[in-house]
CSV table of C-alpha atoms in Angstrom, one decimal:
chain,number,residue,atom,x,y,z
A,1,UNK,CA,-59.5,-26.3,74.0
A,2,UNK,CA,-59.3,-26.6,70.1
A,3,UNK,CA,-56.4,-24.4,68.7
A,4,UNK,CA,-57.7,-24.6,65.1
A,5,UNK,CA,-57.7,-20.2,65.3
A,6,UNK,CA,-54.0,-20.4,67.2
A,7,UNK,CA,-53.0,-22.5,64.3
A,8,UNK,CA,-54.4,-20.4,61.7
A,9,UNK,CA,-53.0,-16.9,63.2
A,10,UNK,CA,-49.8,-18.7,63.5
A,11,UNK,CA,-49.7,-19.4,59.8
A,12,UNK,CA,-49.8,-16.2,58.4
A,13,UNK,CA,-47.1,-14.6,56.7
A,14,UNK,CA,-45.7,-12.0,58.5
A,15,UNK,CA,-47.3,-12.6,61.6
A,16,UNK,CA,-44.3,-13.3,64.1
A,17,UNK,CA,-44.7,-14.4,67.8
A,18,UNK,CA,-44.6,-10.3,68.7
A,19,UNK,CA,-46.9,-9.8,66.3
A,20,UNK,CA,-49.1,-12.4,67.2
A,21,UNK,CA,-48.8,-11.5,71.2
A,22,UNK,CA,-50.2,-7.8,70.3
A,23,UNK,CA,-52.7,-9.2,68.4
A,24,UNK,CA,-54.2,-11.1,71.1
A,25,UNK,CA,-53.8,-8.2,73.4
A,26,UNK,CA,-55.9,-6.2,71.3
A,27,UNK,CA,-58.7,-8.7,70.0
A,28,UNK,CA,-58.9,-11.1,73.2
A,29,UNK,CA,-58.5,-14.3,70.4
A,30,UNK,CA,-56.9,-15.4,67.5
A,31,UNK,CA,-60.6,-15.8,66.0
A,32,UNK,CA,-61.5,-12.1,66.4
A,33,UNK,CA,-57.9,-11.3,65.3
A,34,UNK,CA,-58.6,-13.3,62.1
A,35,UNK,CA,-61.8,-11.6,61.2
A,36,UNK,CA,-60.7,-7.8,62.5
A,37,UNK,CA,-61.4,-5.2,59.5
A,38,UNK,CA,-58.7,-3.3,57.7
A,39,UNK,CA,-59.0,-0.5,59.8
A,40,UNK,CA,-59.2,-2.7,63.4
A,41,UNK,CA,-55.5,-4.0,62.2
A,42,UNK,CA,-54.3,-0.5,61.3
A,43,UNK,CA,-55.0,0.5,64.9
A,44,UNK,CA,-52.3,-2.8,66.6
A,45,UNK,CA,-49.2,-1.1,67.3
A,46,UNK,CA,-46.1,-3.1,65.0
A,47,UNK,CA,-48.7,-4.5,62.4
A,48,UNK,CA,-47.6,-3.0,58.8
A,49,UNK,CA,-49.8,-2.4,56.0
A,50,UNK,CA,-48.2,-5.5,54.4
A,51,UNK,CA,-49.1,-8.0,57.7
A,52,UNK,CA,-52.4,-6.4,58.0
A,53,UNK,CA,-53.2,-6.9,54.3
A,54,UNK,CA,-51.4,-10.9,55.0
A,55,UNK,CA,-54.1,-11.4,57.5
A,56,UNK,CA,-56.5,-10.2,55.1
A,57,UNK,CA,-56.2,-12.4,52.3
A,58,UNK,CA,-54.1,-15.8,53.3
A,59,UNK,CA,-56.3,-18.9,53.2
A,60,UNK,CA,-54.9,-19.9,56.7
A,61,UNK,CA,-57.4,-22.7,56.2
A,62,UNK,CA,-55.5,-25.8,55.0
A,63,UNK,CA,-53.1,-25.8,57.5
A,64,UNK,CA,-55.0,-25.5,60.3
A,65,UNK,CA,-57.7,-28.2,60.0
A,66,UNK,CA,-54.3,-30.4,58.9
A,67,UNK,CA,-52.6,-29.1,62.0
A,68,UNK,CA,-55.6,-30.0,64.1
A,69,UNK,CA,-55.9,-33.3,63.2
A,70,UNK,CA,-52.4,-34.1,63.4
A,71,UNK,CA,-52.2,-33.4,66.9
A,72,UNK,CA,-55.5,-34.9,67.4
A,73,UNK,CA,-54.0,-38.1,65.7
A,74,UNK,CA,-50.7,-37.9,68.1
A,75,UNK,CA,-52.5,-36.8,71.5
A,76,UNK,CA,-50.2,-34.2,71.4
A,77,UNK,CA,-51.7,-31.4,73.9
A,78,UNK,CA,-50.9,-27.5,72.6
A,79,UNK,CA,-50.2,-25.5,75.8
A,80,UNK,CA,-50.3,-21.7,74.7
A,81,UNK,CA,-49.4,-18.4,76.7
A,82,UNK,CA,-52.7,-17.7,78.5
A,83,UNK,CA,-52.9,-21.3,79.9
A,84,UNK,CA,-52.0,-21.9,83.4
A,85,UNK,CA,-49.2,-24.7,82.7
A,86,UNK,CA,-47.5,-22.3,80.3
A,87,UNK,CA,-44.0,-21.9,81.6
A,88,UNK,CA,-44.4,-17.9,83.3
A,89,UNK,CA,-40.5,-17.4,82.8
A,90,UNK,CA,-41.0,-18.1,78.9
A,91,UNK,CA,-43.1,-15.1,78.6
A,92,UNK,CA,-40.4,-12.5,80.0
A,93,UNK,CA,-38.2,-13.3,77.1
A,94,UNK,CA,-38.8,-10.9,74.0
A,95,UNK,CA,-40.5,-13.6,71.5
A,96,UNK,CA,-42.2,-16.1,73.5
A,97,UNK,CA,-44.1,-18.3,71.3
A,98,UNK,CA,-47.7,-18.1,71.1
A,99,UNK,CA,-48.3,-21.8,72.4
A,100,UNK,CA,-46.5,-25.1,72.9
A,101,UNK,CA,-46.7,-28.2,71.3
A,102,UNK,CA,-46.4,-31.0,74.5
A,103,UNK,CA,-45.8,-34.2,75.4
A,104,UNK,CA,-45.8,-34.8,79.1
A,105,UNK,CA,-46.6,-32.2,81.8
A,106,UNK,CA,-45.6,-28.7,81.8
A,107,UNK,CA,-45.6,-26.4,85.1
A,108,UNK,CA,-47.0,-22.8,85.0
A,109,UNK,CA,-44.2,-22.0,87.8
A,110,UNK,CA,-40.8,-24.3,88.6
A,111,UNK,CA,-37.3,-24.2,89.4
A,112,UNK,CA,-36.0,-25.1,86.3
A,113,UNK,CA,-32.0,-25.1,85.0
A,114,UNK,CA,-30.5,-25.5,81.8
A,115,UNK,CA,-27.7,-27.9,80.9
A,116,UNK,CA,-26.2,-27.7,77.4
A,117,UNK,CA,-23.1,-28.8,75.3
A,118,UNK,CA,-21.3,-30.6,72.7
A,119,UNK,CA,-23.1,-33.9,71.0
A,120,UNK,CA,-19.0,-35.1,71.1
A,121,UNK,CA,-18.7,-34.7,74.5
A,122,UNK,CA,-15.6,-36.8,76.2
A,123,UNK,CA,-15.6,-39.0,79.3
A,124,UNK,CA,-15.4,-36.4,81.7
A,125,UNK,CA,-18.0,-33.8,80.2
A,126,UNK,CA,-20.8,-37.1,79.9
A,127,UNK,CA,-20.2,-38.3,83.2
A,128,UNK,CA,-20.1,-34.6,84.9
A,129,UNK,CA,-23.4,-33.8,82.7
A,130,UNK,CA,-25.1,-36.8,84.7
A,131,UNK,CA,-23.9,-36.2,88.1
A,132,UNK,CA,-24.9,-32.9,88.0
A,133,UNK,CA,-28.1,-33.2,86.6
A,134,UNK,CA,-28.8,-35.9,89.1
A,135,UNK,CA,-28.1,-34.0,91.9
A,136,UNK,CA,-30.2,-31.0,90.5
A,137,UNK,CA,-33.0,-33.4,90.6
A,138,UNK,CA,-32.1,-34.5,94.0
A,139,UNK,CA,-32.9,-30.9,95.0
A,140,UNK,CA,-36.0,-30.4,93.1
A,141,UNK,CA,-34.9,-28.3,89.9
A,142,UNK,CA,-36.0,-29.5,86.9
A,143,UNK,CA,-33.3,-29.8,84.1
A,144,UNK,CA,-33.8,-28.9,80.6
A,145,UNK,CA,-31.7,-29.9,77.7
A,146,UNK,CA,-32.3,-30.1,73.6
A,147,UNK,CA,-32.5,-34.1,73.6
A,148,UNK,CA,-29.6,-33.6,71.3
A,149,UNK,CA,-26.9,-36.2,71.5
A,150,UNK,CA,-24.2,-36.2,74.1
A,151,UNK,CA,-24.6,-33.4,77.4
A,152,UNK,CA,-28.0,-33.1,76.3
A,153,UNK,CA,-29.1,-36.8,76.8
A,154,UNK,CA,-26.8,-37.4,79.7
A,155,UNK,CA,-28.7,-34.2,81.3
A,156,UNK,CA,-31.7,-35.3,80.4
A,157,UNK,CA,-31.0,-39.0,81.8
A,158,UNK,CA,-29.2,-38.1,84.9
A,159,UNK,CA,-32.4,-36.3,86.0
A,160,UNK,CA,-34.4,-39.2,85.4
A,161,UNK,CA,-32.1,-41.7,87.1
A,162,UNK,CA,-32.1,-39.8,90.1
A,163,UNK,CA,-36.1,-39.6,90.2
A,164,UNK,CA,-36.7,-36.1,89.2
A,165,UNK,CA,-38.2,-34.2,86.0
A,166,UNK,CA,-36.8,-33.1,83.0
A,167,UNK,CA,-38.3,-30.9,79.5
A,168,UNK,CA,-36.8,-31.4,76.2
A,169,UNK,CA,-36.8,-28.7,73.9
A,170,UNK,CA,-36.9,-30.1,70.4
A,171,UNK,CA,-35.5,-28.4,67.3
A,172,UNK,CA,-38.1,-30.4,65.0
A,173,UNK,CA,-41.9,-31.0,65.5
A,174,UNK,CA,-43.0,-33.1,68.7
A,175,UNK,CA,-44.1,-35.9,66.9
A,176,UNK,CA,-40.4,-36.6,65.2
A,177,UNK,CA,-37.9,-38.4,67.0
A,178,UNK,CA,-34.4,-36.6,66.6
A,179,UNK,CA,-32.4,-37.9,67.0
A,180,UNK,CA,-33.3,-41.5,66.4
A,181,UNK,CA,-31.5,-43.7,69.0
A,182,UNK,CA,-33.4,-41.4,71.5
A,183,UNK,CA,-36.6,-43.5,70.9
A,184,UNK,CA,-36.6,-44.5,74.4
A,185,UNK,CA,-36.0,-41.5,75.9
A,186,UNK,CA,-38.0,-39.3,73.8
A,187,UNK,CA,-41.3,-42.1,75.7
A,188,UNK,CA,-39.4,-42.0,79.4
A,189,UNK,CA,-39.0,-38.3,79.1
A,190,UNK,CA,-42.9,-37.9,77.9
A,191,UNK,CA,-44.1,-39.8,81.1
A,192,UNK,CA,-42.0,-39.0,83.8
A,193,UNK,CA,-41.6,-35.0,82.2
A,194,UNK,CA,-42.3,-33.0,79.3
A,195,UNK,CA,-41.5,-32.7,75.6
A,196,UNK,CA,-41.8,-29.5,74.0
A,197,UNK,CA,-41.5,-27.6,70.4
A,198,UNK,CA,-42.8,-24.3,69.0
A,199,UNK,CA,-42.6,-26.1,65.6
A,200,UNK,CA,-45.5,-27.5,63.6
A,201,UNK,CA,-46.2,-31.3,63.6
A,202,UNK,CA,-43.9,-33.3,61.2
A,203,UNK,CA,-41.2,-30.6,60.9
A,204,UNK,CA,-37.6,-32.2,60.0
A,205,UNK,CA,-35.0,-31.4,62.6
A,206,UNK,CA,-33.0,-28.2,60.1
A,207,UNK,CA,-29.9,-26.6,61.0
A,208,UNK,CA,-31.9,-23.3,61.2
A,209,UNK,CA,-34.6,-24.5,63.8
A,210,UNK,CA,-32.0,-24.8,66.6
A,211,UNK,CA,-30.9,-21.4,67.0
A,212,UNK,CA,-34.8,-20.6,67.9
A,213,UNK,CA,-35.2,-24.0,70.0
A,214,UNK,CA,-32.1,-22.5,72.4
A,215,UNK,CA,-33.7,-19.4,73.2
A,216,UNK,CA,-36.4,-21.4,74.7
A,217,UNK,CA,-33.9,-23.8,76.5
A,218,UNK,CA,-32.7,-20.7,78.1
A,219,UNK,CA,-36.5,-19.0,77.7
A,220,UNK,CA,-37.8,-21.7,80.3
A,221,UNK,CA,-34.9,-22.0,82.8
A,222,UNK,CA,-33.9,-19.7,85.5
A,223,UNK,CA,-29.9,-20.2,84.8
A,224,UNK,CA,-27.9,-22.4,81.5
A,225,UNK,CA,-24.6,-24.8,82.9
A,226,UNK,CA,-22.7,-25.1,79.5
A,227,UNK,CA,-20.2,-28.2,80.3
A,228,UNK,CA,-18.5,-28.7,77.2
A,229,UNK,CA,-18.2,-26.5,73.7
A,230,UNK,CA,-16.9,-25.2,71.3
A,231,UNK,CA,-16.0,-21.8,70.3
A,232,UNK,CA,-18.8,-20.7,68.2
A,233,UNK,CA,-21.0,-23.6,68.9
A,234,UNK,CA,-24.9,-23.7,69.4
A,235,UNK,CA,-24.3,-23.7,72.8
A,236,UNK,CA,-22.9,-20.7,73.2
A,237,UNK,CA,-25.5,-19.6,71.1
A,238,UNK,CA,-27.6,-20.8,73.9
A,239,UNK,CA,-25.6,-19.1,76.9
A,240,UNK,CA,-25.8,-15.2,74.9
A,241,UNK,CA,-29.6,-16.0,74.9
A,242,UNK,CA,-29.0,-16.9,78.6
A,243,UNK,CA,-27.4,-13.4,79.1
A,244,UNK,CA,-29.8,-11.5,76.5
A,245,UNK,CA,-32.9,-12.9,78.7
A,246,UNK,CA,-31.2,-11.8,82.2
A,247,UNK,CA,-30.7,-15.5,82.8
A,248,UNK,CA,-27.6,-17.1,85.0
A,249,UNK,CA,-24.7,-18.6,83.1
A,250,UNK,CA,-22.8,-21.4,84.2
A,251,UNK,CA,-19.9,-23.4,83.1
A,252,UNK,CA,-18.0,-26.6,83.8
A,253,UNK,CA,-13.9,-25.7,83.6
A,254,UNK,CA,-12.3,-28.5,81.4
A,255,UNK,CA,-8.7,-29.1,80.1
A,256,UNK,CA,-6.5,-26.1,78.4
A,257,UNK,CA,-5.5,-28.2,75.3
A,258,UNK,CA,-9.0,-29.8,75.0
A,259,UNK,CA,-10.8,-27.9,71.8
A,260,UNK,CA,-13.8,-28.9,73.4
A,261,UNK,CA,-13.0,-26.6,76.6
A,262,UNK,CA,-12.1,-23.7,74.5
A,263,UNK,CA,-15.9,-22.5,75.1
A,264,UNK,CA,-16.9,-22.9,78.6
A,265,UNK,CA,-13.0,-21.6,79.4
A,266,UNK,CA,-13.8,-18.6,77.5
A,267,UNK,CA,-17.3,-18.0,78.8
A,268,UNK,CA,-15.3,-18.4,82.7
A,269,UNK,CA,-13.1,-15.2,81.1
A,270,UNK,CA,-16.6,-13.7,80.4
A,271,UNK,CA,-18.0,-13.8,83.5
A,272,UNK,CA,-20.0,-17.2,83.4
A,273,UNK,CA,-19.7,-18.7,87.3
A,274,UNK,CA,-17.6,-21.5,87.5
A,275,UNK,CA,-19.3,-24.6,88.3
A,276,UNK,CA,-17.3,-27.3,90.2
A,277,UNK,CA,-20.4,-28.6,92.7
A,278,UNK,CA,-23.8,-28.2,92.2
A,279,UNK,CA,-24.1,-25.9,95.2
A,280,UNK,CA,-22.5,-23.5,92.8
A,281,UNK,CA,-25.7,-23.2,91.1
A,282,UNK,CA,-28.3,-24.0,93.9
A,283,UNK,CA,-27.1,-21.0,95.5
A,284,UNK,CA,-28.3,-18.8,92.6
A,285,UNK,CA,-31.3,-19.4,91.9
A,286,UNK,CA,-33.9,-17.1,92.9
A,287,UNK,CA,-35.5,-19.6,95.6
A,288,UNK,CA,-33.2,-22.0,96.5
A,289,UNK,CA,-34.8,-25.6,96.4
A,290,UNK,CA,-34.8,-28.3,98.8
A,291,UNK,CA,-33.3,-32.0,99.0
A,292,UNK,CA,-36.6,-34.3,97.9
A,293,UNK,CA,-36.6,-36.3,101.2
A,294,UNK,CA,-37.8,-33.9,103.9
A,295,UNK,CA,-40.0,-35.2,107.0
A,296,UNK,CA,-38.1,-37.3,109.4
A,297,UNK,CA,-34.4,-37.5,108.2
A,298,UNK,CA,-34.1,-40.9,109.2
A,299,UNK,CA,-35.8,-43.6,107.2
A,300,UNK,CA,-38.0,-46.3,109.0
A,301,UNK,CA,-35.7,-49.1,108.4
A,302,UNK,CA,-33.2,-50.1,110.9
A,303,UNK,CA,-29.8,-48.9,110.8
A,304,UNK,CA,-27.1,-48.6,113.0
A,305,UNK,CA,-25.7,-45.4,114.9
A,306,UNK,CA,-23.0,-45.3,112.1
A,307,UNK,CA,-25.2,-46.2,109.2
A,308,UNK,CA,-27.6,-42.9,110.5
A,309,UNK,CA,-24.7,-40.6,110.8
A,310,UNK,CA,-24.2,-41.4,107.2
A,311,UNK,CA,-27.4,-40.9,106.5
A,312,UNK,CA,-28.1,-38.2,107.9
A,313,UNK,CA,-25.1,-36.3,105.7
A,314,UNK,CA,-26.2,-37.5,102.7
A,315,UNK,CA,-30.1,-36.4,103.1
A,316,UNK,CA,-28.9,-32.8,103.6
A,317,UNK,CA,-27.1,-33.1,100.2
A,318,UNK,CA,-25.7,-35.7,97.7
A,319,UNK,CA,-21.6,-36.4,98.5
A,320,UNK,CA,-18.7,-37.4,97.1
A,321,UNK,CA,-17.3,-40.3,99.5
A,322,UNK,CA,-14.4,-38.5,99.3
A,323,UNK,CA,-16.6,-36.1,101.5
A,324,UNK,CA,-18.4,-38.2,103.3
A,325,UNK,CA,-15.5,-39.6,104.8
A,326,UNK,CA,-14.0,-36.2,106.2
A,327,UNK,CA,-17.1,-35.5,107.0
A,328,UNK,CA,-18.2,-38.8,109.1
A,329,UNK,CA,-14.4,-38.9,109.9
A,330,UNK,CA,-14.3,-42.4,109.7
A,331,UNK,CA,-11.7,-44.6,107.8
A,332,UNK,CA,-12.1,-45.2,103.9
A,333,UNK,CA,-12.6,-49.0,104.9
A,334,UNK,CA,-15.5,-48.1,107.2
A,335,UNK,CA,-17.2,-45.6,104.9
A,336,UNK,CA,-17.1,-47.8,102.0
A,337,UNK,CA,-18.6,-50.7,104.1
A,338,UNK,CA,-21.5,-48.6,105.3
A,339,UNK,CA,-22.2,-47.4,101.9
A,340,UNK,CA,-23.0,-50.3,100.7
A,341,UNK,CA,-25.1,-51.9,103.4
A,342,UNK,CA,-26.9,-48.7,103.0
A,343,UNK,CA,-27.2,-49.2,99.3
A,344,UNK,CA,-28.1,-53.2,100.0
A,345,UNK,CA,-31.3,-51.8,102.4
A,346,UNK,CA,-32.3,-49.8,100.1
A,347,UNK,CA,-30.9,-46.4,101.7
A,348,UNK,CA,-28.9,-44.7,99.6
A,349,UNK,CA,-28.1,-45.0,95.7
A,350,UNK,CA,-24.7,-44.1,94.1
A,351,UNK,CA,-24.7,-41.6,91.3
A,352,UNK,CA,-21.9,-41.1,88.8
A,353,UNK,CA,-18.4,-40.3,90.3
A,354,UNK,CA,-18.7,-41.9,93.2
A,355,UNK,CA,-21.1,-39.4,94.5
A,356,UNK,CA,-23.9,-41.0,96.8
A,357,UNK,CA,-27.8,-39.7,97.5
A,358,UNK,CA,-30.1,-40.8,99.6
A,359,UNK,CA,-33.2,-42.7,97.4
């Protein structure tokens, strides 16, 4: 579908995404938006004398063929709001944009959760961030994150470890890499995911463009995990969209005298649920999704009677061996032993903090 007419709409001055949404309900098309008379706009609820007159007169042309060719010239696809893949949850929030810029594959309808927090993240927040997201993906939610540094790429590769799908929400335009160690990623994330901006092509990644890239974080995701802030930090910012949009909030406790805690302790006062096992937050969302490995519970590889009872536990959820060995009620020796044979054929795969999965 060429988007030259969504481009152009989208380019005039005081034409905002509500704007444009009422526009379209009215006129069917950006086109026959574009060409309406004077007195067609004065009859679109929310469209001033001044927009109306802006739609009127601004050469919308420039930018739109160079729009058009730039995401010709990339092979970047532009989802927008009447298209099937467009995210459904994105349009209950008050501003959705008009259309997506993509990389990857978007769904019209998934299980998606948001995990957000501090590019300085310590040991315990990266590590948590991965183990989390990994087990999300284990279960079939898709975790979205702003490909920012720290939480946000451990989210976003702890998803992608474990096998699942993960959207990156980018504060700049889809065809800049931000930031730039991320090159990898930013390819991994287009093929085995989705890459995603409301921004035009070649826009620099600007303090103000993040603020409007977190309400779509929380925009496309059924619930936000915040695992490490700071007061006042953009992902608060991220979990009062959360709350503004009717969304879930989580957070991750962390340590009293860590500044980087002071956030997610103080959203935990607010209300947020406390996170501490990624049942916390399976259990909340609206249809709770299953382990990826249903069939037969046993795999068709050989194992012994012990090696299946392991098994077995781990395909109804990822464990900490901590668990597994109450669970199994075998000895620590005997648990780690069967781990690993299990890992050696292929069985099972160990995920950050000694929590195991079943591949």
């Amino acid at each position: 579908m060429d988007h030259y007419y969504w481009f152009a709409l989208k380019s005039i001055p005081l034409v905002g995404n509500v704007t444009f949404r009422r526009l379209l309900e009215r006129f069917d098309t950006p086109e026959r938006a574009l060409k309406a008379s004077a007195a067609e706009l004065s009859t679109v609820k929310g469209v001033s004398a001044a927009a109306a007159a802006s739609i009127l007169t601004h050469d919308y042309r420039p930018f739109a063929e160079r729009e058009s060719e730039a995401v010709a010239r990339h092979g970047v696809k532009v989802v927008d709001f009447l298209a099937t893949e467009y995210p459904k949850v994105l349009l209950e929030i008050s501003d959705p944009p008009p259309f997506l810029y993509v990389r990857g594959e978007l769904h019209g309808v998934e299980d998606a959760v948001a995990i957000v927090g501090s590019r300085r993240a310590s040991t315990y927040g990266l590590v948590t961030t991965e183990r989390l997201a990994g087990e999300l993906a284990l279960h079939g939610v898709t975790v979205v994150s702003g490909m920012a540094r720290g939480v946000d790429t451990a989210a976003h590769r702890g998803a992608l470890k474990a096998g699942g799908r993960s959207i990156g929400v980018l504060g700049c335009g889809i065809d800049v890499v931000y930031p730039p160690e991320n090159q990898r990623l930013f390819k991994e994330m287009a093929e085995k995911g989705a890459l995603v901006s409301e921004f035009p092509m070649g826009t620099t990644p600007l303090a103000e463009n993040f603020p409007r890239r977190n309400r779509i974080i929380s925009g496309i995701s059924r619930g936000v995990l915040v695992v490490e802030a700071v007061q006042n930090s953009g992902s608060l910012i991220t979990a009062r969209y959360a709350l503004d949009q009717g969304r879930e909030v989580f957070a991750i406790p962390g340590n009293i005298n860590s500044s980087g805690s002071r956030g997610t302790n103080q959203l935990i006062k607010q209300g947020a649920k406390l996170v501490d096992g990624v049942e916390d937050i399976l259990e909340e969302l609206p249809q709770r999704s299953k382990v990826v490995a249903h069939a037969d519970p046993l795999p068709s590889f050989s194992l012994t009677p012990q090696e299946a009872g392991i098994y077995t536990l781990l395909a109804e959820s990822p464990l900490h061996i901590d668990d597994i060995i109450v669970k199994s009620e075998l000895t620590v020796g005997d648990v780690s032993a069967i781990l690993l044979r299990l890992e050696l054929k292929g069985a099972v795969m160990q995920l950050p903090g000694k929590h195991f999965a079943i591949t």
